[in-house]
Each structure stands twice: as C-alpha cells, then as structure tokens.
mmCIF file of C-alpha atoms in Angstrom:
data_model
loop_
_atom_site.group_PDB
_atom_site.id
_atom_site.type_symbol
_atom_site.label_atom_id
_atom_site.label_comp_id
_atom_site.label_asym_id
_atom_site.label_seq_id
_atom_site.Cartn_x
_atom_site.Cartn_y
_atom_site.Cartn_z
ATOM 1 C CA MET A 18 -0.120 -0.277 0.106
ATOM 2 C CA THR A 19 1.358 3.309 -1.033
ATOM 3 C CA ALA A 20 1.581 7.041 1.213
ATOM 4 C CA GLU A 21 -1.227 7.627 -1.086
ATOM 5 C CA GLN A 22 -3.804 4.631 -0.657
ATOM 6 C CA ILE A 23 -2.795 5.176 2.897
ATOM 7 C CA ILE A 24 -3.787 8.831 3.073
ATOM 8 C CA GLY A 25 -6.616 8.015 0.928
ATOM 9 C CA LEU A 26 -8.126 5.299 2.871
ATOM 10 C CA SER A 27 -7.789 7.387 6.149
ATOM 11 C CA LEU A 28 -9.588 10.471 4.383
ATOM 12 C CA ALA A 29 -12.564 7.772 3.658
ATOM 13 C CA LEU A 30 -12.662 6.347 7.248
ATOM 14 C CA ILE A 31 -12.887 9.378 8.373
ATOM 15 C CA VAL A 32 -15.773 10.582 6.330
ATOM 16 C CA MET A 33 -17.360 7.143 7.435
ATOM 17 C CA CYS A 34 -17.049 8.013 10.643
ATOM 18 C CA VAL A 35 -18.996 11.274 10.518
ATOM 19 C CA GLY A 36 -21.582 9.074 8.716
ATOM 20 C CA LEU A 37 -21.401 6.357 12.047
ATOM 21 C CA VAL A 38 -21.971 9.322 14.533
ATOM 22 C CA GLY A 39 -24.657 10.558 11.942
ATOM 23 C CA SER A 40 -26.361 7.035 12.179
ATOM 24 C CA ILE A 41 -27.101 7.994 15.639
ATOM 25 C CA LEU A 42 -27.592 11.925 15.187
ATOM 26 C CA PRO A 43 -30.018 13.242 13.192
ATOM 27 C CA GLY A 44 -29.408 15.438 10.325
ATOM 28 C CA ILE A 45 -25.986 13.855 9.495
ATOM 29 C CA PRO A 46 -27.649 11.018 6.658
ATOM 30 C CA GLY A 47 -25.357 8.184 8.517
ATOM 31 C CA THR A 48 -24.924 5.119 5.656
ATOM 32 C CA PRO A 49 -25.481 7.713 2.829
ATOM 33 C CA LEU A 50 -22.695 9.163 3.875
ATOM 34 C CA VAL A 51 -20.679 6.197 4.096
ATOM 35 C CA LEU A 52 -21.847 5.338 0.643
ATOM 36 C CA LEU A 53 -20.576 8.142 -0.608
ATOM 37 C CA ALA A 54 -17.159 8.137 1.304
ATOM 38 C CA ALA A 55 -16.618 4.435 -0.800
ATOM 39 C CA ILE A 56 -17.829 5.892 -4.211
ATOM 40 C CA GLY A 57 -15.276 9.127 -3.981
ATOM 41 C CA HIS A 58 -12.680 6.233 -2.426
ATOM 42 C CA ARG A 59 -12.674 4.244 -5.712
ATOM 43 C CA LEU A 60 -13.531 6.748 -8.276
ATOM 44 C CA TYR A 61 -10.041 8.530 -6.945
ATOM 45 C CA PHE A 62 -8.290 5.166 -6.645
ATOM 46 C CA GLY A 63 -9.942 3.260 -9.365
ATOM 47 C CA GLU A 64 -8.986 -0.815 -9.115
ATOM 48 C CA HIS A 65 -7.397 0.086 -5.959
ATOM 49 C CA GLY A 66 -10.878 1.013 -4.238
ATOM 50 C CA ALA A 67 -12.968 -1.612 -3.280
ATOM 51 C CA SER A 68 -14.766 -3.772 -5.269
ATOM 52 C CA LEU A 69 -17.758 -3.538 -7.095
ATOM 53 C CA TRP A 70 -19.348 -6.371 -4.977
ATOM 54 C CA ILE A 71 -18.820 -4.544 -2.081
ATOM 55 C CA PHE A 72 -20.543 -1.695 -3.299
ATOM 56 C CA GLY A 73 -23.214 -3.841 -4.161
ATOM 57 C CA ILE A 74 -23.247 -4.926 -0.047
ATOM 58 C CA LEU A 75 -22.854 -1.125 0.492
ATOM 59 C CA LEU A 76 -25.745 -0.203 -1.605
ATOM 60 C CA GLY A 77 -27.963 -2.627 0.361
ATOM 61 C CA LEU A 78 -26.867 -2.501 3.808
ATOM 62 C CA THR A 79 -27.823 2.021 2.878
ATOM 63 C CA LEU A 80 -31.384 1.123 1.451
ATOM 64 C CA LEU A 81 -31.667 -1.228 4.498
ATOM 65 C CA SER A 82 -30.827 1.280 7.276
ATOM 66 C CA ILE A 83 -33.457 3.631 5.587
ATOM 67 C CA ALA A 84 -36.550 1.180 6.432
ATOM 68 C CA ILE A 85 -35.488 0.204 10.015
ATOM 69 C CA ASP A 86 -35.030 4.179 10.133
ATOM 70 C CA TYR A 87 -38.835 4.260 9.037
ATOM 71 C CA LEU A 88 -39.926 1.285 9.969
ATOM 72 C CA ALA A 89 -38.468 1.178 13.749
ATOM 73 C CA SER A 90 -40.562 3.865 14.815
ATOM 74 C CA MET A 91 -43.541 2.875 13.131
ATOM 75 C CA TYR A 92 -43.602 -0.184 14.821
ATOM 76 C CA GLY A 93 -42.638 0.534 18.281
ATOM 77 C CA ALA A 94 -45.660 3.030 18.339
ATOM 78 C CA LYS A 95 -48.355 0.662 16.774
ATOM 79 C CA LYS A 96 -46.840 -1.962 19.469
ATOM 80 C CA LEU A 97 -47.446 -0.017 22.411
ATOM 81 C CA GLY A 98 -51.236 0.779 21.148
ATOM 82 C CA ALA A 99 -50.507 3.664 18.281
ATOM 83 C CA THR A 100 -53.477 4.708 15.867
ATOM 84 C CA GLY A 101 -52.062 6.067 12.596
ATOM 85 C CA ARG A 102 -52.944 9.616 13.853
ATOM 86 C CA GLY A 103 -50.012 9.081 16.824
ATOM 87 C CA ILE A 104 -47.677 7.608 14.239
ATOM 88 C CA PHE A 105 -48.133 10.355 12.240
ATOM 89 C CA GLY A 106 -47.767 13.171 15.302
ATOM 90 C CA ALA A 107 -44.556 11.262 16.302
ATOM 91 C CA VAL A 108 -43.446 11.755 12.477
ATOM 92 C CA VAL A 109 -44.224 15.435 13.092
ATOM 93 C CA GLY A 110 -42.611 15.501 16.734
ATOM 94 C CA GLY A 111 -39.388 14.214 15.714
ATOM 95 C CA ILE A 112 -39.333 16.593 12.924
ATOM 96 C CA ILE A 113 -40.082 19.581 14.973
ATOM 97 C CA GLY A 114 -37.373 18.173 17.402
ATOM 98 C CA LEU A 115 -34.779 18.113 15.455
ATOM 99 C CA PHE A 116 -34.298 21.986 15.876
ATOM 100 C CA PHE A 117 -34.093 21.136 20.051
ATOM 101 C CA SER A 118 -30.863 19.061 19.752
ATOM 102 C CA LEU A 119 -30.480 15.809 21.847
ATOM 103 C CA PRO A 120 -33.707 16.463 23.982
ATOM 104 C CA GLY A 121 -35.703 17.332 21.143
ATOM 105 C CA ILE A 122 -34.518 14.593 19.202
ATOM 106 C CA ILE A 123 -35.683 12.557 21.884
ATOM 107 C CA LEU A 124 -39.230 14.229 23.577
ATOM 108 C CA GLY A 125 -40.398 15.057 19.698
ATOM 109 C CA PRO A 126 -41.657 11.743 19.141
ATOM 110 C CA PHE A 127 -42.945 11.286 22.200
ATOM 111 C CA LEU A 128 -45.158 14.517 22.462
ATOM 112 C CA GLY A 129 -46.424 14.261 18.680
ATOM 113 C CA ALA A 130 -47.358 11.257 19.520
ATOM 114 C CA LEU A 131 -49.142 11.903 22.491
ATOM 115 C CA ALA A 132 -50.619 14.925 21.067
ATOM 116 C CA PHE A 133 -51.660 13.418 18.237
ATOM 117 C CA GLU A 134 -53.656 10.666 20.330
ATOM 118 C CA LEU A 135 -54.788 12.725 22.705
ATOM 119 C CA ALA A 136 -56.175 15.597 19.969
ATOM 120 C CA GLY A 137 -58.148 12.012 18.062
ATOM 121 C CA GLY A 138 -59.830 11.295 22.145
ATOM 122 C CA ARG A 139 -57.347 8.786 23.619
ATOM 123 C CA GLN A 140 -57.231 8.644 27.270
ATOM 124 C CA LEU A 141 -54.125 9.739 28.796
ATOM 125 C CA LYS A 142 -52.540 6.854 29.871
ATOM 126 C CA ASP A 143 -53.228 4.823 26.228
ATOM 127 C CA ALA A 144 -51.854 8.081 24.285
ATOM 128 C CA SER A 145 -48.623 8.326 26.869
ATOM 129 C CA LEU A 146 -48.030 4.599 25.492
ATOM 130 C CA ALA A 147 -48.388 5.493 21.888
ATOM 131 C CA GLY A 148 -45.492 8.188 22.637
ATOM 132 C CA VAL A 149 -43.265 5.773 24.769
ATOM 133 C CA GLY A 150 -43.626 3.015 21.951
ATOM 134 C CA ALA A 151 -42.504 5.751 19.344
ATOM 135 C CA VAL A 152 -39.279 6.743 21.104
ATOM 136 C CA LEU A 153 -38.379 2.984 21.488
ATOM 137 C CA GLY A 154 -39.013 2.701 17.786
ATOM 138 C CA LEU A 155 -37.154 5.877 17.354
ATOM 139 C CA LEU A 156 -33.944 4.222 20.009
ATOM 140 C CA GLY A 157 -34.531 0.847 17.944
ATOM 141 C CA GLY A 158 -34.420 2.368 14.339
ATOM 142 C CA ALA A 159 -31.346 4.045 15.516
ATOM 143 C CA LEU A 160 -29.122 0.806 17.009
ATOM 144 C CA GLY A 161 -30.011 -0.701 13.591
ATOM 145 C CA LYS A 162 -28.369 2.310 11.627
ATOM 146 C CA LEU A 163 -25.507 1.988 13.695
ATOM 147 C CA LEU A 164 -25.100 -1.760 13.172
ATOM 148 C CA CYS A 165 -25.283 -1.135 9.561
ATOM 149 C CA CYS A 166 -23.336 1.729 9.550
ATOM 150 C CA LEU A 167 -20.347 -0.960 11.489
ATOM 151 C CA MET A 168 -20.976 -3.098 9.036
ATOM 152 C CA MET A 169 -20.601 -0.818 5.567
ATOM 153 C CA ILE A 170 -17.138 0.654 7.237
ATOM 154 C CA THR A 171 -16.081 -2.988 8.449
ATOM 155 C CA ALA A 172 -16.742 -4.153 4.740
ATOM 156 C CA PHE A 173 -15.226 -1.421 3.248
ATOM 157 C CA ALA A 174 -12.077 -1.325 4.590
ATOM 158 C CA VAL A 175 -10.924 -5.156 4.877
ATOM 159 C CA ASN A 176 -11.853 -5.306 1.096
ATOM 160 C CA VAL A 177 -9.539 -2.063 0.450
ATOM 161 C CA ILE A 178 -6.870 -3.308 2.335
ATOM 162 C CA TRP A 179 -7.616 -6.972 0.599
ATOM 163 C CA ARG A 180 -7.125 -5.409 -2.805
ATOM 164 C CA SER A 181 -4.440 -2.958 -2.044
ATOM 165 C CA GLY A 182 -2.175 -6.144 -0.866
ATOM 166 C CA SER A 183 -3.278 -8.261 -4.053
#
C-alpha cells in the first residue's frame, strides 16, 4: 500500500466515522455518507478501491438502514397501541424535535404521538404508551442504523486493504 493509498483510506474512514455518528444523530445522513465516501474513494483510486460486489453490499445495507429507520418508529408506536394519528404525530414531533438538539430528538416523537393521540380523543394513559412506543422505535431504528454503518465500514476497509495487498 502506498502512502497515497493510506492517506486516501484514512480520509475515507474519517468521513465514514462522521456517517457513523450520523446514524445516531439526526441531521447527518449516516449510511448514505458512508456509501458516498466509498464511492469517492473508488473514483479516485480506481481498482485499488473497493470492489463492485462490495458496493452492492454497501448499497443494500444503505437501503436496509433507511427502511429500518422508518419502520422501527412505526412498529414501536404501533406495538404499544398507537393509531395512525399517533404514528403521524411521532413523525411530526421528530421533525420538530430536530431543532431542539438531543432532548428534542428524544422528546419530539413522544410529545408528537402523545399530542396527536390526545387530539384524537384517546385517554392520557393510552396516548402516553403510544409516545413511549414511538421513542422505543426511534431508539431501535438508531441501533439498526448504527449496526448497518459498522458493517459497511468494516466491509469497505477489509476489502480495500485486501485488494491493496493483491
């Protein structure tokens, strides 16, 4: 591996680590950023970048993480009794919560689901459970995205190092 390749791999991995943080914190596109870093590395280094089959895996994991992100919140809310109104409220609350840092990210979906369920005539206890489900789903989705990011970074790094030794 040349010095240029080591620097290129290091830069790609730094960008990927930003994506890893983004898999937990909203506002940073986690897995898409990891995929873009891998694509940029391949465009610069050509055959010394990741192989095409690794890009298939990275693309698949990116799509899986996006699906996990959306489905986990809906599933968590639905599992604890949220109606469609509560799920919609969790999404609205999550978007509004982005503007209020970490507390807003966690409380936004809860308060959104709670408010929309209460507006729909549900009792406080049932509406609160729907909110808790939305937050648990949000945390489950973040964990799923984190795992996808870790698999993507590992597959990329191992493949690039393996190919540079060949």
